[in-house]
mmCIF file of C-alpha atoms and ligand atoms in Angstrom:
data_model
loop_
_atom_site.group_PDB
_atom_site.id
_atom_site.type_symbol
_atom_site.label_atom_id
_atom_site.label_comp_id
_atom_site.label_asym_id
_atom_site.label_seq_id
_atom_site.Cartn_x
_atom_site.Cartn_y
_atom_site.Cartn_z
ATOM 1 C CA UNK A 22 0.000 0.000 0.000
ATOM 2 C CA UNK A 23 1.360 3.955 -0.478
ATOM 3 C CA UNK A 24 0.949 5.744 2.231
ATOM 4 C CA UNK A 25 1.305 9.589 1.893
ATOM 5 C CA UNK A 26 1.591 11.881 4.861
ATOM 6 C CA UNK A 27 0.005 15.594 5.145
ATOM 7 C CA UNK A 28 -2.321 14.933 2.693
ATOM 8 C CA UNK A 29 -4.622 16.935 3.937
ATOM 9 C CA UNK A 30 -2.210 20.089 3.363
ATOM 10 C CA UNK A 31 -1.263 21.707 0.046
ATOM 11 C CA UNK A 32 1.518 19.652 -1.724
ATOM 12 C CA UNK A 33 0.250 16.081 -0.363
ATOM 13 C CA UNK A 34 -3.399 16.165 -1.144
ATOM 14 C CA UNK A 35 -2.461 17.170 -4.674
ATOM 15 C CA UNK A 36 -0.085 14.218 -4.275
ATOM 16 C CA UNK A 37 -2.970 11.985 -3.551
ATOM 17 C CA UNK A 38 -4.923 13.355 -6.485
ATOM 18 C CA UNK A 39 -2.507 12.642 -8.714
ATOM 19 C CA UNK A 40 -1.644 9.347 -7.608
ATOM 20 C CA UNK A 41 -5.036 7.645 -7.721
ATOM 21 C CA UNK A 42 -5.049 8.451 -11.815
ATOM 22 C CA UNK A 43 -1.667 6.032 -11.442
ATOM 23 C CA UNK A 44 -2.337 3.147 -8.822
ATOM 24 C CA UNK A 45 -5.651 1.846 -7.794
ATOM 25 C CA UNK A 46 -7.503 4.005 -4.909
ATOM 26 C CA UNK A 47 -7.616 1.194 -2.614
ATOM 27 C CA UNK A 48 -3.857 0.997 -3.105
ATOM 28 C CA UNK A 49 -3.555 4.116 -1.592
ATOM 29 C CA UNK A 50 -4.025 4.846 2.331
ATOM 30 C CA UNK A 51 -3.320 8.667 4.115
ATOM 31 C CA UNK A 52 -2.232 9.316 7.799
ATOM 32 C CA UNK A 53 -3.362 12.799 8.242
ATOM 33 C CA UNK A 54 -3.626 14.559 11.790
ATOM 34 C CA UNK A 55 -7.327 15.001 11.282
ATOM 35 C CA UNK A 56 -9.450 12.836 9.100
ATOM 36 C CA UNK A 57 -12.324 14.805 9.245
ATOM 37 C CA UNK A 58 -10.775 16.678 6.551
ATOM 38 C CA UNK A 59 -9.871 14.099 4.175
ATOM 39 C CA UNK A 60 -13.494 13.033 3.752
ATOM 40 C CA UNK A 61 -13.295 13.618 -0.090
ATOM 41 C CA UNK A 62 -10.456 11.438 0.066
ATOM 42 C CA UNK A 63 -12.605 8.654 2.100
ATOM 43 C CA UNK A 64 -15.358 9.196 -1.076
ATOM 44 C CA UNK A 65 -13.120 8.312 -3.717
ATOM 45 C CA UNK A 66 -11.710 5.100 -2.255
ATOM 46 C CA UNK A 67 -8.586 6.149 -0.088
ATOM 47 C CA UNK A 68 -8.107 4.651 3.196
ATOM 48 C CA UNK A 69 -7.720 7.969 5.708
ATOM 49 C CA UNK A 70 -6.115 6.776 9.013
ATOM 50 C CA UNK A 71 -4.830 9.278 11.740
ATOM 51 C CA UNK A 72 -1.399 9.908 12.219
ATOM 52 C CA UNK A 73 0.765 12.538 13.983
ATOM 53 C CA UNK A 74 4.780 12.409 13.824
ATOM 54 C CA UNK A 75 4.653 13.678 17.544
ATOM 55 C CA UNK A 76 2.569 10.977 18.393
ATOM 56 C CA UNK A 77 4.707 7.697 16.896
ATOM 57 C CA UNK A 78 1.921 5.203 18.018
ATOM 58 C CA UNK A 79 -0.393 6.960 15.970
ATOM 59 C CA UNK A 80 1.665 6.306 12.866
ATOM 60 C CA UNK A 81 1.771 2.618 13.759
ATOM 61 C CA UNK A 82 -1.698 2.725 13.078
ATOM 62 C CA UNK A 83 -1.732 5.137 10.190
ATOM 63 C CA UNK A 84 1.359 2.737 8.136
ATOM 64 C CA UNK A 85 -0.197 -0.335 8.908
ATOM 65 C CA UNK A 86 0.424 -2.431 5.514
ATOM 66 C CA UNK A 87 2.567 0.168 3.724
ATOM 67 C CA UNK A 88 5.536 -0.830 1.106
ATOM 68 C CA UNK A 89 5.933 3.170 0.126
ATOM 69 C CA UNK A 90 5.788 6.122 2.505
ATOM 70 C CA UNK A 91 5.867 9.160 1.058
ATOM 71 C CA UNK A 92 6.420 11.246 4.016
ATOM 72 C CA UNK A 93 5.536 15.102 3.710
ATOM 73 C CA UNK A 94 7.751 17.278 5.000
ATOM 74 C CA UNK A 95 6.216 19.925 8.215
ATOM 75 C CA UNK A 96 8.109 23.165 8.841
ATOM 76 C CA UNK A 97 7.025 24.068 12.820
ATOM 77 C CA UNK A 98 8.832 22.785 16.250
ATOM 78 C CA UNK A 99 10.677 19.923 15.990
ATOM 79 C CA UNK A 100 10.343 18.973 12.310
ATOM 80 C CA UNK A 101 13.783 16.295 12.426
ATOM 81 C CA UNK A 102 12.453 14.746 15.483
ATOM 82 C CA UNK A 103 9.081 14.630 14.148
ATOM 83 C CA UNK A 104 10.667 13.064 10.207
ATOM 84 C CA UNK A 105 12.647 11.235 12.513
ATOM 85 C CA UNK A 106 9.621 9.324 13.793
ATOM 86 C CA UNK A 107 8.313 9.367 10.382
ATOM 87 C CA UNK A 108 11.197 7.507 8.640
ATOM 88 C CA UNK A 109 10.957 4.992 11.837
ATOM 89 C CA UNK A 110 7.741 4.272 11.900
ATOM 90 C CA UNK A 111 7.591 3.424 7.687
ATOM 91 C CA UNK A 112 10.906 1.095 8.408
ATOM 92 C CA UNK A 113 9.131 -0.681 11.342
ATOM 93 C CA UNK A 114 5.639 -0.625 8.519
ATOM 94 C CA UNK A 115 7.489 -2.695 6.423
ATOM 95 C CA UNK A 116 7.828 -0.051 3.849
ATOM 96 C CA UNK A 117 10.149 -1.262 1.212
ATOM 97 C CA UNK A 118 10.652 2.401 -0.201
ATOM 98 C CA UNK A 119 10.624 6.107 1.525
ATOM 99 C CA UNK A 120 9.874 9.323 -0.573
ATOM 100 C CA UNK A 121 10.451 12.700 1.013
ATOM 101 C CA UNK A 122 9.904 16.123 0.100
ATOM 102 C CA UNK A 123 13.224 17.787 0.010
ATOM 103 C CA UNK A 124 14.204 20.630 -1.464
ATOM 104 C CA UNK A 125 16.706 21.522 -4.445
ATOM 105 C CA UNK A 126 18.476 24.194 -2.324
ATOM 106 C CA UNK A 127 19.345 21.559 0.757
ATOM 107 C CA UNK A 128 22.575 22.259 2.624
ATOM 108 C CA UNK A 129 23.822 21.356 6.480
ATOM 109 C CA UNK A 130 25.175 24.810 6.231
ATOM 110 C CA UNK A 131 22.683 26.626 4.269
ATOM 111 C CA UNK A 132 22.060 30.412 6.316
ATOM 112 C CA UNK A 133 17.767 29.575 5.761
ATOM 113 C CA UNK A 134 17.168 27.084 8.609
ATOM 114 C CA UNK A 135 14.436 24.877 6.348
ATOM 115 C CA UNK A 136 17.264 23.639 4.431
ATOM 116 C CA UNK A 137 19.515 22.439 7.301
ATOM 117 C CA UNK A 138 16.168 20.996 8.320
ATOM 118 C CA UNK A 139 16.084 18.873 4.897
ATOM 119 C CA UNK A 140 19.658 18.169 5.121
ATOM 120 C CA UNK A 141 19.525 16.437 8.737
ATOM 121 C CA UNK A 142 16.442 14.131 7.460
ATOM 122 C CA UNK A 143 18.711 12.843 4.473
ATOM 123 C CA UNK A 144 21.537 12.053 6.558
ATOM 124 C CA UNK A 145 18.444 9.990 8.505
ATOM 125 C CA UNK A 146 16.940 8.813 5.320
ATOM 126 C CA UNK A 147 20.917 7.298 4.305
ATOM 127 C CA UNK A 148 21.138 5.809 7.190
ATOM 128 C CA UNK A 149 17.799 4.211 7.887
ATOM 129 C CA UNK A 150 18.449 1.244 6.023
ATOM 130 C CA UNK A 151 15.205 1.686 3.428
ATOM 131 C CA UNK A 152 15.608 2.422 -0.204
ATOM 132 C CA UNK A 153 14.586 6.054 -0.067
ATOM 133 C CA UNK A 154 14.182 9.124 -2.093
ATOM 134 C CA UNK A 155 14.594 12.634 -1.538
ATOM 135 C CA UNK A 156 12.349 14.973 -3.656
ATOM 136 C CA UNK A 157 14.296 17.848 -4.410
ATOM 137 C CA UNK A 158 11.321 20.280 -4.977
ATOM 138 C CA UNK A 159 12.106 23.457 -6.598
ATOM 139 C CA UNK A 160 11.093 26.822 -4.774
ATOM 140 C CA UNK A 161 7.434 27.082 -4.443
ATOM 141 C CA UNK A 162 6.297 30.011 -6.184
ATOM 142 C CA UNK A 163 3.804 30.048 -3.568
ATOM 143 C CA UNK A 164 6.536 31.563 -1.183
ATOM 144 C CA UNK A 165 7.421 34.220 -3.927
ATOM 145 C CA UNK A 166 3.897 35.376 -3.668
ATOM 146 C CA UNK A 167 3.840 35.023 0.244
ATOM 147 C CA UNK A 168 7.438 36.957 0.308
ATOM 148 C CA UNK A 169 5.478 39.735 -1.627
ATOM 149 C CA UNK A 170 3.035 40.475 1.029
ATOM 150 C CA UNK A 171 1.187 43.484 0.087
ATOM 151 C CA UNK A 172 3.662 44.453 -2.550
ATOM 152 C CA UNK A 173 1.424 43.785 -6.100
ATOM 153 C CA UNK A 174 -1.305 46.355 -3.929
ATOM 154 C CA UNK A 175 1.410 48.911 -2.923
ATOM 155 C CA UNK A 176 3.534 48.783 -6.021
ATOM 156 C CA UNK A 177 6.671 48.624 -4.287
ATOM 157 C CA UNK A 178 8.551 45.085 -3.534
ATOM 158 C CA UNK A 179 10.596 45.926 -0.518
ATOM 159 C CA UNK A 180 12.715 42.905 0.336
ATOM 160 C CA UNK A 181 16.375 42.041 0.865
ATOM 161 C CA UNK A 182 19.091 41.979 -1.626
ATOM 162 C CA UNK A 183 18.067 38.618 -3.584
ATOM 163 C CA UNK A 184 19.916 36.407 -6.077
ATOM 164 C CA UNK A 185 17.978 34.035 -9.107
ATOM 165 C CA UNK A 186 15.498 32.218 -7.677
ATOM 166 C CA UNK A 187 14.160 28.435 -9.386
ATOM 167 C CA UNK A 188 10.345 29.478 -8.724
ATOM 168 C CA UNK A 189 8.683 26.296 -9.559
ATOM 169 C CA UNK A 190 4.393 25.678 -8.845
ATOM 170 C CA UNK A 191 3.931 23.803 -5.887
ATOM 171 C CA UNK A 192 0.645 21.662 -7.787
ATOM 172 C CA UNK A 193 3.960 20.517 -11.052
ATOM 173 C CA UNK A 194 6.047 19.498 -8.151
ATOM 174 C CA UNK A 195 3.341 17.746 -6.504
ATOM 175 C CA UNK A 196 2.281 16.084 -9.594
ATOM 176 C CA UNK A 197 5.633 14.809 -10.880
ATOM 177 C CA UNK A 198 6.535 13.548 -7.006
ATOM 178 C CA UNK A 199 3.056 11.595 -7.448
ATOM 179 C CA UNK A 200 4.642 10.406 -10.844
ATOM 180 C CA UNK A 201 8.000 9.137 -8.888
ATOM 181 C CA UNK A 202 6.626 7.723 -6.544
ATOM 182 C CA UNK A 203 4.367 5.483 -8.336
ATOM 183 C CA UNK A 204 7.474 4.285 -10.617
ATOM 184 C CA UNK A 205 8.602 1.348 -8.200
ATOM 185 C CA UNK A 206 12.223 1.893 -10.477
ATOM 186 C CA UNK A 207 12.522 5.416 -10.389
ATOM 187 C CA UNK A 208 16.299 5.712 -8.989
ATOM 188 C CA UNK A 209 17.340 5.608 -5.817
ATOM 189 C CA UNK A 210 18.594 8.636 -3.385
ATOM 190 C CA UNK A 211 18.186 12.146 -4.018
ATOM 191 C CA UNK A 212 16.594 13.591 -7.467
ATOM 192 C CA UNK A 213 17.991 16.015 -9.686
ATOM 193 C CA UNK A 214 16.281 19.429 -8.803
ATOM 194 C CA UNK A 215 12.754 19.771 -9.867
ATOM 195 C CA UNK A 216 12.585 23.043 -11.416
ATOM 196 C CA UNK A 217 10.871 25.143 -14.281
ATOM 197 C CA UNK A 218 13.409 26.329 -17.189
ATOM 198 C CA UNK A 219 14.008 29.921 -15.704
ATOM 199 C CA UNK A 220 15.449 32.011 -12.648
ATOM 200 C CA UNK A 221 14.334 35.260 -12.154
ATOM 201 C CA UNK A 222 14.598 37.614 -9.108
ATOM 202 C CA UNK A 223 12.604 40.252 -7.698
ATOM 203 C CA UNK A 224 13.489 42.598 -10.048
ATOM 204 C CA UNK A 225 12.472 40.479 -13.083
ATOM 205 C CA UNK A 226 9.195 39.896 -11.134
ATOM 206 C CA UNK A 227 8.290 43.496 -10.544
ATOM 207 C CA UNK A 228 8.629 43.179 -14.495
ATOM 208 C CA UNK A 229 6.519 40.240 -14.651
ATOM 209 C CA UNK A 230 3.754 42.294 -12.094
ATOM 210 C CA UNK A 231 3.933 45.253 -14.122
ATOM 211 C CA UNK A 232 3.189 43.819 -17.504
ATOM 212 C CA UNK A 233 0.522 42.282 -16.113
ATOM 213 C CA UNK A 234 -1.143 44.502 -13.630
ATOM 214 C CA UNK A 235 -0.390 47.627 -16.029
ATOM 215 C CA UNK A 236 0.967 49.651 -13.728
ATOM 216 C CA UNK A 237 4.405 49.838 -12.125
ATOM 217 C CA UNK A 238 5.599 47.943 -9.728
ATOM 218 C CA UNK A 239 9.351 48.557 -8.807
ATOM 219 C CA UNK A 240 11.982 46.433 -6.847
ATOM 220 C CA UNK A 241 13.308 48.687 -3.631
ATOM 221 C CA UNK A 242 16.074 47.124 -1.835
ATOM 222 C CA UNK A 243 16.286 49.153 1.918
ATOM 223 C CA UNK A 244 19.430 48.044 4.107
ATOM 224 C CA UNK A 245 18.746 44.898 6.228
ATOM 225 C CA UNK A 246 18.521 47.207 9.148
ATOM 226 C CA UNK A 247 16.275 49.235 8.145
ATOM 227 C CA UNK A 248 13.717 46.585 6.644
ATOM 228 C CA UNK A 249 14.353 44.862 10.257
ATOM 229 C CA UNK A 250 13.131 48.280 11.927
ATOM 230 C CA UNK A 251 10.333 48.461 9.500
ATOM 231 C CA UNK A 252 9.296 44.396 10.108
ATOM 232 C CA UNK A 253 9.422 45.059 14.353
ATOM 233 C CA UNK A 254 7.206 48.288 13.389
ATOM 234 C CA UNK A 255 4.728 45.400 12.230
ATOM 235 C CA UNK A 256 5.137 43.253 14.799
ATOM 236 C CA UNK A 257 6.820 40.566 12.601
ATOM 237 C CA UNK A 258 8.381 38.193 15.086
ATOM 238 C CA UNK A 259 11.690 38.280 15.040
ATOM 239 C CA UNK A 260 12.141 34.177 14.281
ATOM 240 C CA UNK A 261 10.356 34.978 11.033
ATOM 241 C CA UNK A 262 12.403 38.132 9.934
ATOM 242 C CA UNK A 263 15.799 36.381 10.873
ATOM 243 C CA UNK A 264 14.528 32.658 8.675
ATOM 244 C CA UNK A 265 13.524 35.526 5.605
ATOM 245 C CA UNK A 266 16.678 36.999 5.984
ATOM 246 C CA UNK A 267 18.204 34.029 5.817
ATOM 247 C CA UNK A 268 15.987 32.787 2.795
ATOM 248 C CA UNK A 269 17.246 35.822 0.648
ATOM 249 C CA UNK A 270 21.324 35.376 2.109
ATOM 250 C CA UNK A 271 20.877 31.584 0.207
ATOM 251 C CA UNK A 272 19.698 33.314 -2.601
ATOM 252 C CA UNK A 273 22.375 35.439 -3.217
ATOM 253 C CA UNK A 274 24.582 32.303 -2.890
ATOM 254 C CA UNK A 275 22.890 30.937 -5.393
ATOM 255 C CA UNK A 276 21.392 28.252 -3.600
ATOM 256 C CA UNK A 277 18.041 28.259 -5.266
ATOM 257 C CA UNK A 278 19.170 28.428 -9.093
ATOM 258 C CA UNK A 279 19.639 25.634 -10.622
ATOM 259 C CA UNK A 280 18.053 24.382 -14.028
ATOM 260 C CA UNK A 281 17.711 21.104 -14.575
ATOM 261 C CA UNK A 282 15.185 19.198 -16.929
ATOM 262 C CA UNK A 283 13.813 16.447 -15.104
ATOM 263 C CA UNK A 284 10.186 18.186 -13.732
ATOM 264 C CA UNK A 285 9.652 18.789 -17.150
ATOM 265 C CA UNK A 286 10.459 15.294 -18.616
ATOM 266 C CA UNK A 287 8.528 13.881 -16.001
ATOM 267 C CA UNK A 288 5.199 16.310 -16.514
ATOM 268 C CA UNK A 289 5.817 16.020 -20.123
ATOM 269 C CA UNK A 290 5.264 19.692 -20.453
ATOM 270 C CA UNK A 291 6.480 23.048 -19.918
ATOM 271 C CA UNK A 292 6.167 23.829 -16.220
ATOM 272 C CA UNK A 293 4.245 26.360 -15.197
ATOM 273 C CA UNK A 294 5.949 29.789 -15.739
ATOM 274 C CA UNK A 295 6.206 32.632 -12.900
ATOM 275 C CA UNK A 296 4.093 34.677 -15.398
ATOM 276 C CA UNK A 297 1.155 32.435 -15.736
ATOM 277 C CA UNK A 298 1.529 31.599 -12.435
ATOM 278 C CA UNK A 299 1.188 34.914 -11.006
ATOM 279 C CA UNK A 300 -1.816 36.112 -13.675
ATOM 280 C CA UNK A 301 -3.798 32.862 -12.734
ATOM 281 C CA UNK A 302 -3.026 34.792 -8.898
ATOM 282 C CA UNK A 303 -4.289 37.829 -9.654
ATOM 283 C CA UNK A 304 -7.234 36.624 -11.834
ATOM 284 C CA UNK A 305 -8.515 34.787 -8.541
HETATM 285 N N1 NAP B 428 9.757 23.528 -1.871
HETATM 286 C C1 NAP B 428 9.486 24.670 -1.263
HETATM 287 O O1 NAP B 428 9.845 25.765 -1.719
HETATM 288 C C2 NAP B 428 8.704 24.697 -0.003
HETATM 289 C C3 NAP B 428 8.118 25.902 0.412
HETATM 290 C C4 NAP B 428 7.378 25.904 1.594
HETATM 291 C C5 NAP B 428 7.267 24.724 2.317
HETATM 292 N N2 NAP B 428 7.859 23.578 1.892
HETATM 293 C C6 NAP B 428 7.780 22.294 2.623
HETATM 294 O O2 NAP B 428 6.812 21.495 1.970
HETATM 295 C C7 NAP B 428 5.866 21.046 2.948
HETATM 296 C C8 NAP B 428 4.514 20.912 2.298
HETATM 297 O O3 NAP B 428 4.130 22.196 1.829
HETATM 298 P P1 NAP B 428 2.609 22.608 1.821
HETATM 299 O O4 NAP B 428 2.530 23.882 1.093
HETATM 300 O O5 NAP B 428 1.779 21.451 1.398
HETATM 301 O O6 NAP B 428 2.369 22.885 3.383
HETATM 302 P P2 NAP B 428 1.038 22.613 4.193
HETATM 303 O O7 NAP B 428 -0.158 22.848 3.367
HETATM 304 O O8 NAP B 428 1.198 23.394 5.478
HETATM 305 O O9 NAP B 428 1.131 21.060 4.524
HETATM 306 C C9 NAP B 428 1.938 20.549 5.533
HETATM 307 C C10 NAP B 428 1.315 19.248 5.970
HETATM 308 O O10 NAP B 428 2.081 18.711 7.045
HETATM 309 C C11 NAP B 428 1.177 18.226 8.001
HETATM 310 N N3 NAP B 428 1.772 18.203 9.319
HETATM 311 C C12 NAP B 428 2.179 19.251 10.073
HETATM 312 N N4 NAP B 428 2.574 18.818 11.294
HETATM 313 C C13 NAP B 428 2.410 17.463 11.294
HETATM 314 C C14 NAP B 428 2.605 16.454 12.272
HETATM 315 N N5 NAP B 428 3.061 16.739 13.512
HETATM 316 N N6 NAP B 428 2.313 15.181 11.951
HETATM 317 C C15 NAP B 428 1.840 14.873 10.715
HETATM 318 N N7 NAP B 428 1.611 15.776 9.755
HETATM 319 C C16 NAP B 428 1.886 17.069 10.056
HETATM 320 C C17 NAP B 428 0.019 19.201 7.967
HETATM 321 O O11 NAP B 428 -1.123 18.592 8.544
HETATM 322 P P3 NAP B 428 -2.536 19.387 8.659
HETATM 323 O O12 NAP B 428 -3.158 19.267 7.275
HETATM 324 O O13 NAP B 428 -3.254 18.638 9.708
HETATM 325 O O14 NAP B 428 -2.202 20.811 9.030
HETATM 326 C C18 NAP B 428 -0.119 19.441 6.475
HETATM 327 O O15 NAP B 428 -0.953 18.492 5.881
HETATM 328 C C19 NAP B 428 5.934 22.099 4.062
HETATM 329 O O16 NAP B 428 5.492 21.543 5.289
HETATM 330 C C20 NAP B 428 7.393 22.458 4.063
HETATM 331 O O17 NAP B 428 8.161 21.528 4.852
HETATM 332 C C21 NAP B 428 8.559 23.539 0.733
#
């Protein structure tokens, strides 16, 4: 049986949508923290079983029967203790394979914590013993909009000095890790990054809002202090400034531009673009 995690989030229940056009509905099982929410999962023929990574008995439960965990990655508290538990619990399930939602810029030393995160549940996925993989999702452009804030209303993108950025849809890479990990021989270990053809940074994407909102909107670039001063004006916790801070320092190292072409061999079509991602935004 596959068993996806956090399918009632984002990425994973686009997962699951995906992957019952490839493997039989009844193949496929969840272990979501509430089930309630994964009735329309229930309705088309998924088994929906509780499961918290905090709470490793739960996930006994929730893995019961599984040969592939595909184990969705969480961001808060203790997220390597909790894909810790994860990657436990699918060995002790049996599972014969474990997918995970990494992330193309992953580094033990990388200055934005999520990626030292990744990197410290690969060294667990090498060692556990299981023939995993590590999904090395491009950049969701999904953050590039949530990094914008207000900035397409005020017509001024006020962030840190950035570097290229692989901005890649968050429903392609959810699709094409459906598409791996329905391939019993897709290859072992991590995968090339999954990314669109282009980088572009915030100036390019002030272009991008411009063209299509048809009115400016220009790339300002205040010094870290100030933007700081301006973030504690509005009451942005200081844990979240100094992770965005670090988000744009492993830009400007580059961390986050690769082009490779494996997302689109896999979709067997052009990713989505930042442009046609960002009108299908603003056209609601
Ligand atoms: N590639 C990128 O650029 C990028 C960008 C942002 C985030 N990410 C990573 O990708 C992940 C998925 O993104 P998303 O947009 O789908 O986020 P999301 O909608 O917040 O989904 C996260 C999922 O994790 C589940 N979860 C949280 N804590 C859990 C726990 N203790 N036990 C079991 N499940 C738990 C959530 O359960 P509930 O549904 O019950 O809340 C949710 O379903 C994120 O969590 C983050 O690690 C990647």
């Amino acid at each position: 049986m596959y068993i996806v995690t956090g399918a009632t989030g984002h990425t994973g229940s686009q997962i699951v949508k995906k992957l019952i056009t490839l493997v039989p509905a009844s193949k496929v099982g969840v272990s979501v923290r509430d089930p309630q929410k994964a009735r329309d999962l229930e309705a088309a023929g998924v088994r929906v079983r509780r499961g918290d990574f905090a709470e490793p008995d739960s996930l006994r439960h929730a893995f019961e029967g599984a040969t592939q965990v595909l184990i969705v990655s969480t961001n808060g508290g203790d997220a390597e203790g909790q894909h810790r538990n994860a990657i436990e619990a699918a060995r002790a399930a049996g599972a014969q394979r474990i997918l995970y939602t990494s992330h193309m810029g992953v580094r033990a030393t990388s200055p934005y914590l999520p990626m030292r995160f990744h990197a410290a549940t690969e060294e667990l996925l090498s060692g556990c013993g299981v023939r995993w993989i590590s999904l090395r999702n491009g950049f969701y452009s999904e953050s590039a909009l949530f990094a914008l804030g207000e900035a397409l209303t005020t017509g001024v993108i006020e962030l840190p000095a950035d570097g290229k950025v692989n901005w890649t849809a968050r429903a392609d890479l959810a699709e094409a890790n459906a598409i791996i990990l329905a391939d019993e021989q897709y290859p072992v270990g991590p995968t090339a990054p999954l990314t669109s053809p282009e980088v572009l940074d915030f100036s390019d994407i002030a272009k991008i809002a411009s063209d299509l909102l048809g009115r400016p909107v220009t790339r300002s670039v205040p010094s870290d202090a100030e933007l700081r001063t301006k973030m504690g004006a509005r009451r942005i916790p200081d844990a979240y400034v100094d992770i965005l801070f670090g988000m744009f320092e492993a830009t400007r190292d580059g961390n986050f531009a690769a082009i490779d072409p494996t997302l689109t061999q896999l979709l067997g079509r052009p990713p989505t673009t930042m442009r046609s991602f960002l009108a299908q935004t603003l056209k609601g």
